[in-house]
Short mmCIF file of C-alpha atoms and ligand atoms in Angstrom, two decimals:
data_model
loop_
_atom_site.label_atom_id
_atom_site.label_comp_id
_atom_site.label_asym_id
_atom_site.label_seq_id
_atom_site.Cartn_x
_atom_site.Cartn_y
_atom_site.Cartn_z
CA MET R 1 91.39 195.59 141.09
CA ARG R 2 89.48 196.17 137.88
CA SER R 3 86.77 198.78 137.54
CA PRO R 4 83.36 197.72 138.92
CA VAL R 5 81.88 197.59 135.41
CA LYS R 6 84.34 194.89 134.42
CA VAL R 7 83.75 192.97 137.61
CA LEU R 8 80.06 192.75 136.83
CA ALA R 9 80.87 191.10 133.52
CA LEU R 10 82.43 188.21 135.45
CA THR R 11 79.09 187.28 136.90
CA ARG R 12 77.53 187.09 133.47
CA ASN R 13 80.25 184.70 132.38
CA ALA R 14 78.99 181.87 134.51
CA GLY R 15 75.70 181.93 132.64
CA LEU R 16 77.39 181.99 129.27
CA ASN R 17 79.42 178.91 130.13
CA ALA R 18 76.45 176.96 131.34
CA CYS R 19 74.68 177.60 128.02
CA ALA R 20 77.74 176.60 126.07
CA THR R 21 77.81 173.31 127.96
CA ALA R 22 74.22 172.52 127.12
CA MET R 23 75.03 173.05 123.45
CA LEU R 24 78.03 170.78 123.68
CA LEU R 25 76.09 167.92 125.18
CA ALA R 26 74.33 167.51 121.85
CA ALA R 27 77.60 167.13 119.99
CA ALA R 28 79.09 164.07 121.70
CA ALA R 29 81.16 161.86 119.43
CA CYS R 30 84.14 159.53 119.40
CA ALA R 31 87.40 160.97 118.14
CA THR R 32 91.08 160.20 117.85
CA ASN R 33 93.18 162.45 120.04
CA PRO R 34 95.51 164.34 117.65
CA ALA R 35 98.45 164.64 120.06
CA THR R 36 98.34 161.22 121.75
CA GLY R 37 96.80 159.13 118.95
CA GLN R 38 94.43 157.54 121.46
CA HIS R 39 90.81 156.90 120.63
CA GLU R 40 88.59 158.65 123.11
CA PHE R 41 85.07 159.78 123.78
CA SER R 42 84.83 163.46 123.08
CA LEU R 43 81.96 165.84 123.51
CA MET R 44 83.37 168.46 121.24
CA GLY R 45 84.06 168.54 117.55
CA GLU R 46 86.82 170.81 116.26
CA ASP R 47 84.33 173.40 114.97
CA LYS R 48 82.73 173.63 118.40
CA GLU R 49 86.12 173.84 120.03
CA ILE R 50 87.07 176.82 117.85
CA GLN R 51 83.69 178.47 118.34
CA LEU R 52 83.97 178.17 122.12
CA GLY R 53 87.50 179.56 122.06
CA GLN R 54 86.39 182.52 119.95
CA GLN R 55 83.53 183.36 122.30
CA GLN R 56 85.62 183.14 125.44
CA ASP R 57 88.54 185.01 123.88
CA VAL R 58 86.28 188.08 123.77
CA GLN R 59 85.63 187.68 127.49
CA VAL R 60 89.29 187.18 128.40
CA ARG R 61 90.34 190.29 126.48
CA LYS R 62 87.61 192.31 128.16
CA GLU R 63 88.23 191.05 131.71
CA MET R 64 92.02 190.97 131.74
CA GLY R 65 92.93 193.54 129.11
CA VAL R 66 95.58 193.14 126.41
CA TYR R 67 99.07 194.45 127.23
CA PRO R 68 99.46 197.60 125.10
CA ASP R 69 102.81 196.88 123.40
CA GLN R 70 102.37 195.98 119.72
CA ALA R 71 106.00 194.90 119.17
CA LEU R 72 106.02 192.58 122.17
CA GLN R 73 102.64 191.09 121.19
CA GLN R 74 104.01 190.43 117.68
CA TYR R 75 107.09 188.76 119.13
CA ILE R 76 105.06 186.40 121.35
CA ASN R 77 102.78 185.58 118.42
CA ASP R 78 105.77 184.81 116.14
CA VAL R 79 107.34 182.43 118.68
CA GLY R 80 103.95 180.80 119.36
CA LEU R 81 103.11 180.28 115.67
CA LYS R 82 106.47 178.61 114.97
CA LEU R 83 105.70 176.11 117.74
CA ALA R 84 102.08 175.58 116.68
CA GLN R 85 103.16 174.87 113.09
CA VAL R 86 105.24 171.86 114.21
CA SER R 87 102.43 170.53 116.44
CA GLU R 88 99.84 167.89 115.47
CA ARG R 89 97.24 170.59 114.83
CA PRO R 90 98.99 173.24 112.68
CA THR R 91 95.79 174.37 110.97
CA LEU R 92 93.91 175.57 114.07
CA PRO R 93 93.41 179.37 114.15
CA TRP R 94 96.23 179.92 116.66
CA HIS R 95 96.38 183.20 118.59
CA PHE R 96 98.97 184.19 121.19
CA THR R 97 98.20 187.16 123.44
CA ILE R 98 99.90 188.89 126.36
CA VAL R 99 97.20 189.80 128.89
CA ASP R 100 97.73 192.86 131.09
CA VAL R 101 97.85 190.93 134.36
CA PRO R 102 100.65 191.02 136.97
CA ALA R 103 100.07 187.43 138.16
CA ILE R 104 102.56 184.79 136.99
CA ASN R 105 100.54 182.61 134.66
CA ALA R 106 99.80 181.26 131.20
CA PHE R 107 96.68 179.51 129.99
CA ALA R 108 94.84 178.19 126.97
CA LEU R 109 91.30 178.12 125.65
CA PRO R 110 90.00 175.39 123.33
CA GLY R 111 90.57 175.98 119.63
CA GLY R 112 94.06 177.49 119.81
CA TYR R 113 93.76 180.63 121.94
CA ILE R 114 96.85 180.95 124.14
CA TYR R 115 97.50 183.64 126.75
CA ILE R 116 100.60 184.59 128.67
CA THR R 117 100.52 187.21 131.43
CA ARG R 118 102.91 190.16 131.38
CA GLY R 119 103.69 189.03 134.97
CA ILE R 120 105.38 185.80 133.88
CA LEU R 121 107.63 187.44 131.25
CA PRO R 122 110.26 188.88 133.68
CA PHE R 123 110.62 185.43 135.25
CA LEU R 124 111.62 183.79 131.98
CA ASP R 125 115.30 184.15 131.19
CA ASP R 126 115.57 183.39 127.50
CA GLU R 127 113.55 182.62 124.39
CA ALA R 128 113.80 178.85 124.91
CA GLN R 129 112.02 179.22 128.27
CA LEU R 130 109.34 181.36 126.61
CA ALA R 131 108.98 178.65 123.96
CA GLY R 132 108.67 176.15 126.83
CA VAL R 133 105.72 178.02 128.36
CA LEU R 134 103.96 178.51 125.01
CA GLY R 135 104.71 174.92 123.97
CA HIS R 136 103.17 173.64 127.21
CA GLU R 137 99.98 175.60 126.55
CA ILE R 138 99.88 174.43 122.91
CA GLY R 139 100.16 170.90 124.31
CA HIS R 140 96.98 171.43 126.35
CA VAL R 141 95.15 172.38 123.14
CA THR R 142 96.58 169.70 120.83
CA ALA R 143 95.91 166.96 123.40
CA ARG R 144 92.39 168.36 123.80
CA HIS R 145 92.65 168.59 127.58
CA SER R 146 90.08 171.37 127.56
CA ALA R 147 87.65 169.33 125.49
CA ARG R 148 88.05 166.45 127.93
CA GLN R 149 87.62 168.78 130.89
CA TYR R 150 84.31 169.88 129.49
CA SER R 151 83.11 166.32 129.11
CA ARG R 152 84.08 165.51 132.71
CA SER R 153 82.54 168.56 134.36
CA THR R 154 78.99 169.31 135.24
CA ALA R 155 77.55 172.63 134.13
CA SER R 156 78.04 174.20 137.56
CA GLU R 157 81.73 173.28 137.62
CA ILE R 158 82.56 174.57 134.17
CA GLY R 159 85.26 177.18 134.32
CA LEU R 160 86.15 179.87 131.90
CA ILE R 161 89.72 178.85 131.32
CA VAL R 162 91.66 175.66 131.35
CA GLY R 163 95.28 174.80 130.91
CA SER R 164 96.99 177.31 133.16
CA ILE R 165 100.58 176.77 134.23
CA LEU R 166 100.36 178.11 137.74
CA VAL R 167 97.53 180.02 139.31
CA PRO R 168 98.42 182.09 142.35
CA GLN R 169 95.20 183.56 143.64
CA ALA R 170 94.46 185.03 147.01
CA ALA R 171 90.74 184.76 147.64
CA PRO R 172 90.04 184.30 151.32
CA MET R 173 86.77 186.20 150.98
CA ALA R 174 85.00 183.77 148.66
CA THR R 175 81.97 184.00 150.90
CA LEU R 176 81.89 187.78 150.80
CA GLY R 177 81.98 188.73 147.16
CA GLN R 178 82.47 187.98 143.53
CA GLN R 179 85.09 185.51 142.50
CA GLY R 180 87.99 186.56 140.34
CA LEU R 181 88.77 184.98 137.01
CA GLY R 182 91.39 182.77 138.65
CA LEU R 183 88.76 180.95 140.64
CA LEU R 184 86.85 180.09 137.51
CA MET R 185 89.80 178.20 136.11
CA LEU R 186 89.46 174.44 136.04
CA LYS R 187 91.97 172.25 137.74
CA ASN R 188 94.19 170.33 135.39
CA SER R 189 94.80 166.74 136.22
CA ARG R 190 98.35 165.83 137.09
CA ASP R 191 98.56 163.61 133.99
CA ASP R 192 97.41 166.45 131.73
CA GLU R 193 100.13 168.71 133.11
CA LEU R 194 102.89 166.16 132.64
CA GLU R 195 101.62 165.44 129.12
CA ALA R 196 101.60 169.16 128.26
CA ASP R 197 105.19 169.49 129.58
CA SER R 198 106.33 166.61 127.35
CA LEU R 199 104.49 167.90 124.30
CA GLY R 200 105.96 171.36 124.92
CA ALA R 201 109.50 169.94 124.96
CA LYS R 202 108.81 168.13 121.67
CA TYR R 203 107.43 171.22 119.91
CA ALA R 204 110.24 173.46 121.21
CA ALA R 205 112.92 171.09 119.91
CA ARG R 206 111.18 170.59 116.53
CA ALA R 207 111.02 174.37 116.07
CA GLY R 208 114.71 174.77 116.99
CA TRP R 209 114.61 175.88 120.64
CA ASP R 210 116.48 174.12 123.40
CA PRO R 211 113.90 171.81 125.06
CA ASP R 212 115.79 172.34 128.33
CA GLY R 213 113.84 175.61 128.46
CA ILE R 214 110.92 173.59 129.90
CA PRO R 215 112.68 172.16 132.98
CA GLN R 216 114.38 175.54 133.43
CA MET R 217 111.14 177.49 133.51
CA LEU R 218 109.57 174.82 135.75
CA THR R 219 112.54 175.24 138.11
CA THR R 220 111.79 178.97 138.27
CA LEU R 221 108.10 178.27 138.97
CA ALA R 222 109.11 175.88 141.76
CA ARG R 223 111.32 178.59 143.28
CA ILE R 224 108.44 181.07 143.16
CA GLU R 225 106.19 178.56 144.92
CA GLU R 226 108.81 177.89 147.56
CA ALA R 227 109.47 181.58 148.21
CA SER R 228 105.72 182.21 148.46
CA ASP R 229 105.28 179.52 151.09
CA THR R 230 108.03 180.81 153.35
CA LYS R 231 106.54 184.29 153.10
CA GLY R 232 103.18 182.93 154.23
CA VAL R 233 101.19 184.27 151.29
CA PRO R 234 97.59 183.17 151.88
CA ASN R 235 95.71 180.65 149.81
CA TRP R 236 97.99 180.34 146.83
CA MET R 237 95.63 178.15 144.93
CA GLN R 238 97.62 175.32 143.50
CA THR R 239 95.88 173.89 140.47
CA HIS R 240 98.97 172.10 139.27
CA PRO R 241 101.30 169.43 140.56
CA VAL R 242 104.32 170.83 142.40
CA ALA R 243 106.58 172.29 139.73
CA GLU R 244 109.70 170.75 141.25
CA ASP R 245 108.28 167.28 140.66
CA ARG R 246 107.48 168.24 137.07
CA VAL R 247 111.14 169.18 136.52
CA GLN R 248 112.09 165.53 137.16
CA ARG R 249 109.21 164.06 135.20
CA VAL R 250 109.88 166.02 132.01
CA GLN R 251 113.54 164.97 131.72
CA ALA R 252 112.82 161.85 129.64
CA ALA R 253 110.80 163.88 127.13
CA VAL R 254 113.60 166.46 126.91
CA ARG R 255 116.15 163.73 126.13
CA ASP R 256 113.81 162.28 123.48
CA ALA R 257 113.33 165.70 121.94
CA GLU R 258 117.10 166.24 121.77
CA GLN R 259 117.61 163.08 119.67
CA GLY R 260 119.00 163.78 116.22
CA ALA R 261 119.22 167.55 116.62
CA THR R 262 122.50 169.36 116.21
CA LYS R 263 122.09 172.82 117.60
CA PHE R 264 119.36 174.60 119.55
CA THR R 265 118.60 178.30 120.10
CA THR R 266 118.18 179.85 123.53
CA ASP R 267 118.70 183.59 122.75
CA HIS R 268 119.21 185.01 126.24
CA ASP R 269 120.40 188.45 125.02
CA GLY R 270 117.56 188.92 122.54
CA TYR R 271 114.96 187.97 125.13
CA MET R 272 116.43 190.36 127.71
CA LYS R 273 116.10 193.26 125.26
CA ARG R 274 112.44 192.34 124.66
CA VAL R 275 111.47 192.61 128.34
CA ASP R 276 113.46 195.82 129.01
CA GLY R 277 110.87 198.47 129.96
CA LEU R 278 108.04 195.98 130.67
CA VAL R 279 105.52 197.08 133.31
CA TYR R 280 106.24 195.15 136.52
CA GLY R 281 103.59 194.46 139.17
CA ASP R 282 100.43 196.47 139.37
CA ASN R 283 99.38 199.17 136.92
CA PRO R 284 97.83 202.40 138.26
CA ASP R 285 94.74 201.65 136.12
CA GLN R 286 94.25 198.44 138.11
CA GLY R 287 95.49 199.88 141.39
CA ILE R 288 99.02 199.81 142.78
CA VAL R 289 100.48 198.92 146.16
CA ARG R 290 103.07 201.26 147.67
CA GLY R 291 104.20 199.92 151.03
CA SER R 292 100.92 199.35 152.89
CA THR R 293 98.99 201.90 150.84
CA PHE R 294 96.79 200.92 147.90
CA LEU R 295 96.15 203.60 145.26
CA HIS R 296 93.82 203.32 142.29
CA GLY R 297 94.60 205.72 139.45
CA SER R 298 91.45 205.42 137.32
CA LEU R 299 88.94 204.96 140.16
CA ARG R 300 90.86 207.68 142.08
CA PHE R 301 90.98 206.52 145.68
CA ALA R 302 93.57 205.44 148.25
CA ILE R 303 93.52 203.38 151.44
CA ASP R 304 96.20 202.66 154.06
CA PHE R 305 96.16 199.00 155.08
CA PRO R 306 97.73 198.04 158.44
CA GLY R 307 101.54 198.31 158.31
CA GLY R 308 103.38 195.05 157.57
CA TRP R 309 100.31 193.20 156.26
CA ASP R 310 100.60 191.42 152.88
CA VAL R 311 98.54 193.29 150.30
CA THR R 312 97.25 191.37 147.26
CA ASN R 313 95.57 193.22 144.42
CA GLY R 314 93.16 190.71 142.84
CA THR R 315 90.89 191.08 139.83
CA SER R 316 87.79 191.86 141.85
CA ALA R 317 89.10 192.64 145.34
CA VAL R 318 92.14 193.87 147.24
CA VAL R 319 93.05 191.82 150.30
CA ALA R 320 95.47 192.75 153.09
CA LYS R 321 96.35 189.84 155.38
CA GLN R 322 98.13 189.86 158.69
CA PRO R 323 101.20 187.61 158.22
CA GLY R 324 100.75 184.24 159.90
CA GLU R 325 97.27 185.18 161.16
CA GLN R 326 93.74 184.96 159.81
CA SER R 327 92.87 188.63 160.10
CA LEU R 328 92.11 190.53 156.89
CA VAL R 329 91.09 193.83 155.45
CA VAL R 330 89.22 193.47 152.16
CA LEU R 331 88.28 196.16 149.67
CA GLU R 332 85.87 195.43 146.83
CA PRO R 333 83.33 197.25 144.67
CA VAL R 334 79.72 196.24 145.28
CA THR R 335 76.62 196.82 143.22
CA ARG R 336 73.92 199.18 144.44
CA PRO R 337 70.49 198.28 143.07
CA VAL R 338 68.45 201.31 142.02
CA GLY R 339 66.48 202.85 144.88
CA ARG R 340 68.34 201.12 147.73
CA THR R 341 69.80 203.13 150.58
CA LEU R 342 73.39 202.52 151.65
CA GLU R 343 72.10 200.90 154.84
CA GLN R 344 70.00 198.47 152.78
CA VAL R 345 72.96 197.65 150.53
CA ALA R 346 75.04 196.91 153.64
CA PHE R 347 72.35 194.88 155.35
CA TYR R 348 71.45 192.70 152.34
CA GLY R 349 75.08 192.26 151.30
CA MET R 350 76.17 191.05 154.72
CA GLN R 351 73.07 188.92 155.21
CA ARG R 352 73.61 187.20 151.87
CA ALA R 353 77.19 186.42 152.94
CA GLY R 354 75.86 184.85 156.16
CA PHE R 355 76.69 187.62 158.63
CA THR R 356 74.41 189.11 161.29
CA PRO R 357 74.45 192.87 161.96
CA VAL R 358 75.44 193.88 165.49
CA SER R 359 75.35 197.66 165.08
CA GLY R 360 75.65 200.29 162.37
CA ALA R 361 75.25 203.97 161.53
CA GLN R 362 75.26 206.36 158.59
CA THR R 363 78.34 208.61 158.64
CA THR R 364 81.01 210.14 156.39
CA ILE R 365 84.61 209.00 155.79
CA ASN R 366 86.93 211.74 154.55
CA GLY R 367 83.93 213.59 153.14
CA LEU R 368 82.39 210.51 151.47
CA ASP R 369 78.96 209.13 152.41
CA ALA R 370 79.35 205.84 154.26
CA PHE R 371 77.48 203.26 156.30
CA VAL R 372 79.75 201.74 158.96
CA GLY R 373 78.66 198.67 160.88
CA THR R 374 79.76 195.70 162.97
CA TYR R 375 78.80 192.13 162.02
CA ALA R 376 79.40 188.57 163.21
CA GLY R 377 79.14 185.16 161.60
CA PRO R 378 80.98 182.14 160.22
CA MET R 379 83.62 182.43 157.53
CA GLN R 380 85.00 179.61 155.39
CA ASN R 381 88.41 178.34 156.60
CA ILE R 382 88.45 180.68 159.62
CA GLY R 383 85.40 179.91 161.77
CA ARG R 384 83.46 182.53 163.69
CA VAL R 385 84.60 186.07 162.91
CA GLY R 386 83.86 189.66 163.85
CA ILE R 387 83.66 192.17 161.01
CA ARG R 388 83.95 195.96 160.96
CA ALA R 389 82.73 197.13 157.57
CA ALA R 390 82.12 200.38 155.73
CA TYR R 391 80.07 200.79 152.57
CA VAL R 392 81.45 203.99 151.04
CA VAL R 393 80.18 206.00 148.06
CA LEU R 394 82.70 207.50 145.65
CA ASP R 395 81.57 208.89 142.29
CA ARG R 396 78.95 206.44 141.03
CA HIS R 397 80.41 203.43 142.82
CA VAL R 398 79.96 201.83 146.22
CA TYR R 399 82.98 200.17 147.86
CA LEU R 400 82.97 197.69 150.71
CA VAL R 401 85.94 198.02 153.07
CA ALA R 402 85.76 195.19 155.60
CA GLY R 403 88.09 194.33 158.47
CA VAL R 404 87.77 190.70 159.53
CA ALA R 405 89.24 189.00 162.61
CA PRO R 406 88.59 185.66 164.34
CA GLN R 407 86.02 186.33 167.09
CA ALA R 408 88.55 185.69 169.88
CA ARG R 409 90.92 188.37 168.52
CA TYR R 410 88.34 190.87 167.31
CA ASP R 411 88.34 193.29 170.28
CA GLN R 412 92.10 193.51 170.25
CA LEU R 413 92.26 194.16 166.48
CA GLU R 414 89.23 196.42 166.12
CA PRO R 415 91.23 199.71 166.40
CA THR R 416 93.64 198.51 163.66
CA LEU R 417 90.77 197.49 161.36
CA SER R 418 88.88 200.73 161.96
CA LYS R 419 91.98 202.83 161.27
CA ALA R 420 92.36 201.16 157.87
CA ILE R 421 88.66 201.62 157.05
CA LEU R 422 88.74 205.31 157.99
CA SER R 423 91.79 205.92 155.75
CA PHE R 424 89.71 205.33 152.56
CA ARG R 425 89.92 208.64 150.69
CA PRO R 426 89.47 210.15 147.22
CA LEU R 427 92.55 211.08 145.14
CA THR R 428 92.75 214.32 143.22
CA ARG R 429 93.17 214.11 139.45
CA ALA R 430 96.74 215.42 139.84
CA ASP R 431 97.59 212.75 142.46
CA ALA R 432 96.15 210.05 140.21
CA GLU R 433 98.14 211.22 137.19
CA ARG R 434 101.40 211.14 139.15
CA LEU R 435 101.04 207.38 139.74
CA GLN R 436 103.36 205.45 137.44
CA PRO R 437 103.97 201.68 137.33
CA ASN R 438 107.28 200.05 138.27
CA LYS R 439 109.21 198.71 135.28
CA ILE R 440 111.82 196.13 134.32
CA ALA R 441 115.24 197.54 133.39
CA LEU R 442 118.55 195.89 132.49
CA TYR R 443 121.62 196.24 134.68
CA THR R 444 125.13 194.76 134.61
CA ALA R 445 126.17 193.46 138.03
CA ARG R 446 129.34 194.92 139.58
CA ALA R 447 131.68 193.29 142.07
CA GLY R 448 130.12 193.41 145.52
CA ASP R 449 126.52 193.68 144.30
CA THR R 450 124.03 191.51 146.16
CA TRP R 451 120.31 190.98 145.53
CA GLN R 452 119.79 192.93 148.77
CA SER R 453 121.81 195.94 147.55
CA ILE R 454 120.14 195.92 144.12
CA ALA R 455 116.67 195.69 145.69
CA ALA R 456 117.52 198.50 148.14
CA ARG R 457 118.52 200.77 145.24
CA ALA R 458 115.05 200.32 143.69
CA GLY R 459 113.47 201.67 146.87
CA ASN R 460 111.59 200.33 149.85
CA GLY R 461 109.09 197.60 149.01
CA VAL R 462 109.52 197.85 145.21
CA VAL R 463 110.97 194.35 144.83
CA LYS R 464 112.19 191.68 147.24
CA PRO R 465 115.84 190.44 146.97
CA THR R 466 114.57 186.85 146.60
CA THR R 467 112.30 187.87 143.72
CA LEU R 468 115.27 189.46 141.90
CA ALA R 469 117.28 186.26 142.33
CA ILE R 470 114.46 184.06 140.99
CA MET R 471 113.75 186.47 138.12
CA ASN R 472 117.37 186.05 137.00
CA ALA R 473 117.34 182.23 137.11
CA HIS R 474 119.24 182.02 140.39
CA ALA R 475 118.37 180.00 143.48
CA ALA R 476 117.32 182.29 146.33
CA GLY R 477 120.62 181.64 148.14
CA ASP R 478 122.94 182.50 145.18
CA GLN R 479 124.34 185.96 144.57
CA PRO R 480 124.80 187.67 141.17
CA ARG R 481 128.17 187.35 139.42
CA ALA R 482 130.09 190.52 138.52
CA GLY R 483 129.48 191.30 134.82
CA GLU R 484 126.22 189.34 134.68
CA ARG R 485 123.43 191.06 132.73
CA LEU R 486 120.39 191.23 135.01
CA LYS R 487 116.73 192.15 134.96
CA VAL R 488 116.04 194.60 137.77
CA VAL R 489 112.96 196.58 138.82
CA VAL R 490 112.93 200.39 138.84
CA ALA R 491 110.31 202.38 140.76
CA GLY R 492 107.64 204.30 138.87
ZN1 ZN W 1 99.31 173.42 132.23
#
């Protein structure tokens, strides 16, 4: 979860985009698509494309943050520029940036602004796979998918970002609060994705990387999707065709790209050294999950979610979900208009989200002023729900902690939801400073090592055995080979 100040900026974004669209409508023209050679109706000239990218780049950097590792940023930029220079649009002002986000993703803005999350880097196994991801995103820009998206969308549908590879986003509370950046991303059409995969393979091969990096990284993405499904992670928003299908579809382009070339680079060892020490998962500044407890280092609070529930730390909210059920506990910052009492903030907030108050009272939670109430109403994708919710004041912020259960199960779950709500507590400065992120380290497998034993060594809940397997380009069922150099996760 980002600080409330940053969350507010998200709301302003929607307005900015709507204005940008109105401007674009005046600039409609016919153009030849640089990557495909096809003549098409385009709303956006290249100048406008660059201008839009520049404007939104400022927003992306502010919302997501830039990963603070100069050497790694330089490395990603070097690989990206080599690919861009062999594309059909070498003269665009290309920028390649690692954003400080744990989600596994990559995306592009119009005009040549490409982003890769720090969360995807551990799941790539060599430089050719990195080139595959960056090449795919370059393909979205050169084929002007974003420009076409803009011409197809109405102002209300315009998203901030287009061209993502895979967008996992848990947002079951869309009716309750602000939407995270992920939800503002536009869906790519299936054809656009397949085209970007093919273009990526072409650019990778032209610049000297093995184009097989593309199907390899798509295989890893497919494994992540598969593992997520079996774990029952809620609402993984799929804005892309199933990656496994893309693995098959890109093969022809890979074979084309291989024509006439003698030798390609993959650079497994060099890539491994680059990601050694990378922050893995959540950062204390954005909040970290330890078991069922969520701790936020810069906002200085902690909360214990119900044991065994899946906790997802999103951009604007933290959601704990009961596995296989529709019950949730949600934590999110809310705005408090000047002069409003906590009770008024609670009442208007819940009313706006479509919920009716049943009861409520002013109280304190672990020494913090709070308004705790019970509500009922309909929720998207669940139906009628009961809600136990606290609005709690800490420093200058107000947080909503809401336990939600389908009406039929509410009475049974109420004690569990209340226990979580009442665990919200401030952290001392010393406690906050002790929080350190988990990191990627390198390890050489010994005989008898299994993903289970390596995960157990990292500590309880730090990393799942399946995640370690996928991170090291293995199918979930395989085991590591003795002597194999592996990426592992060490606890902070
Ligand atoms: Zn894509």
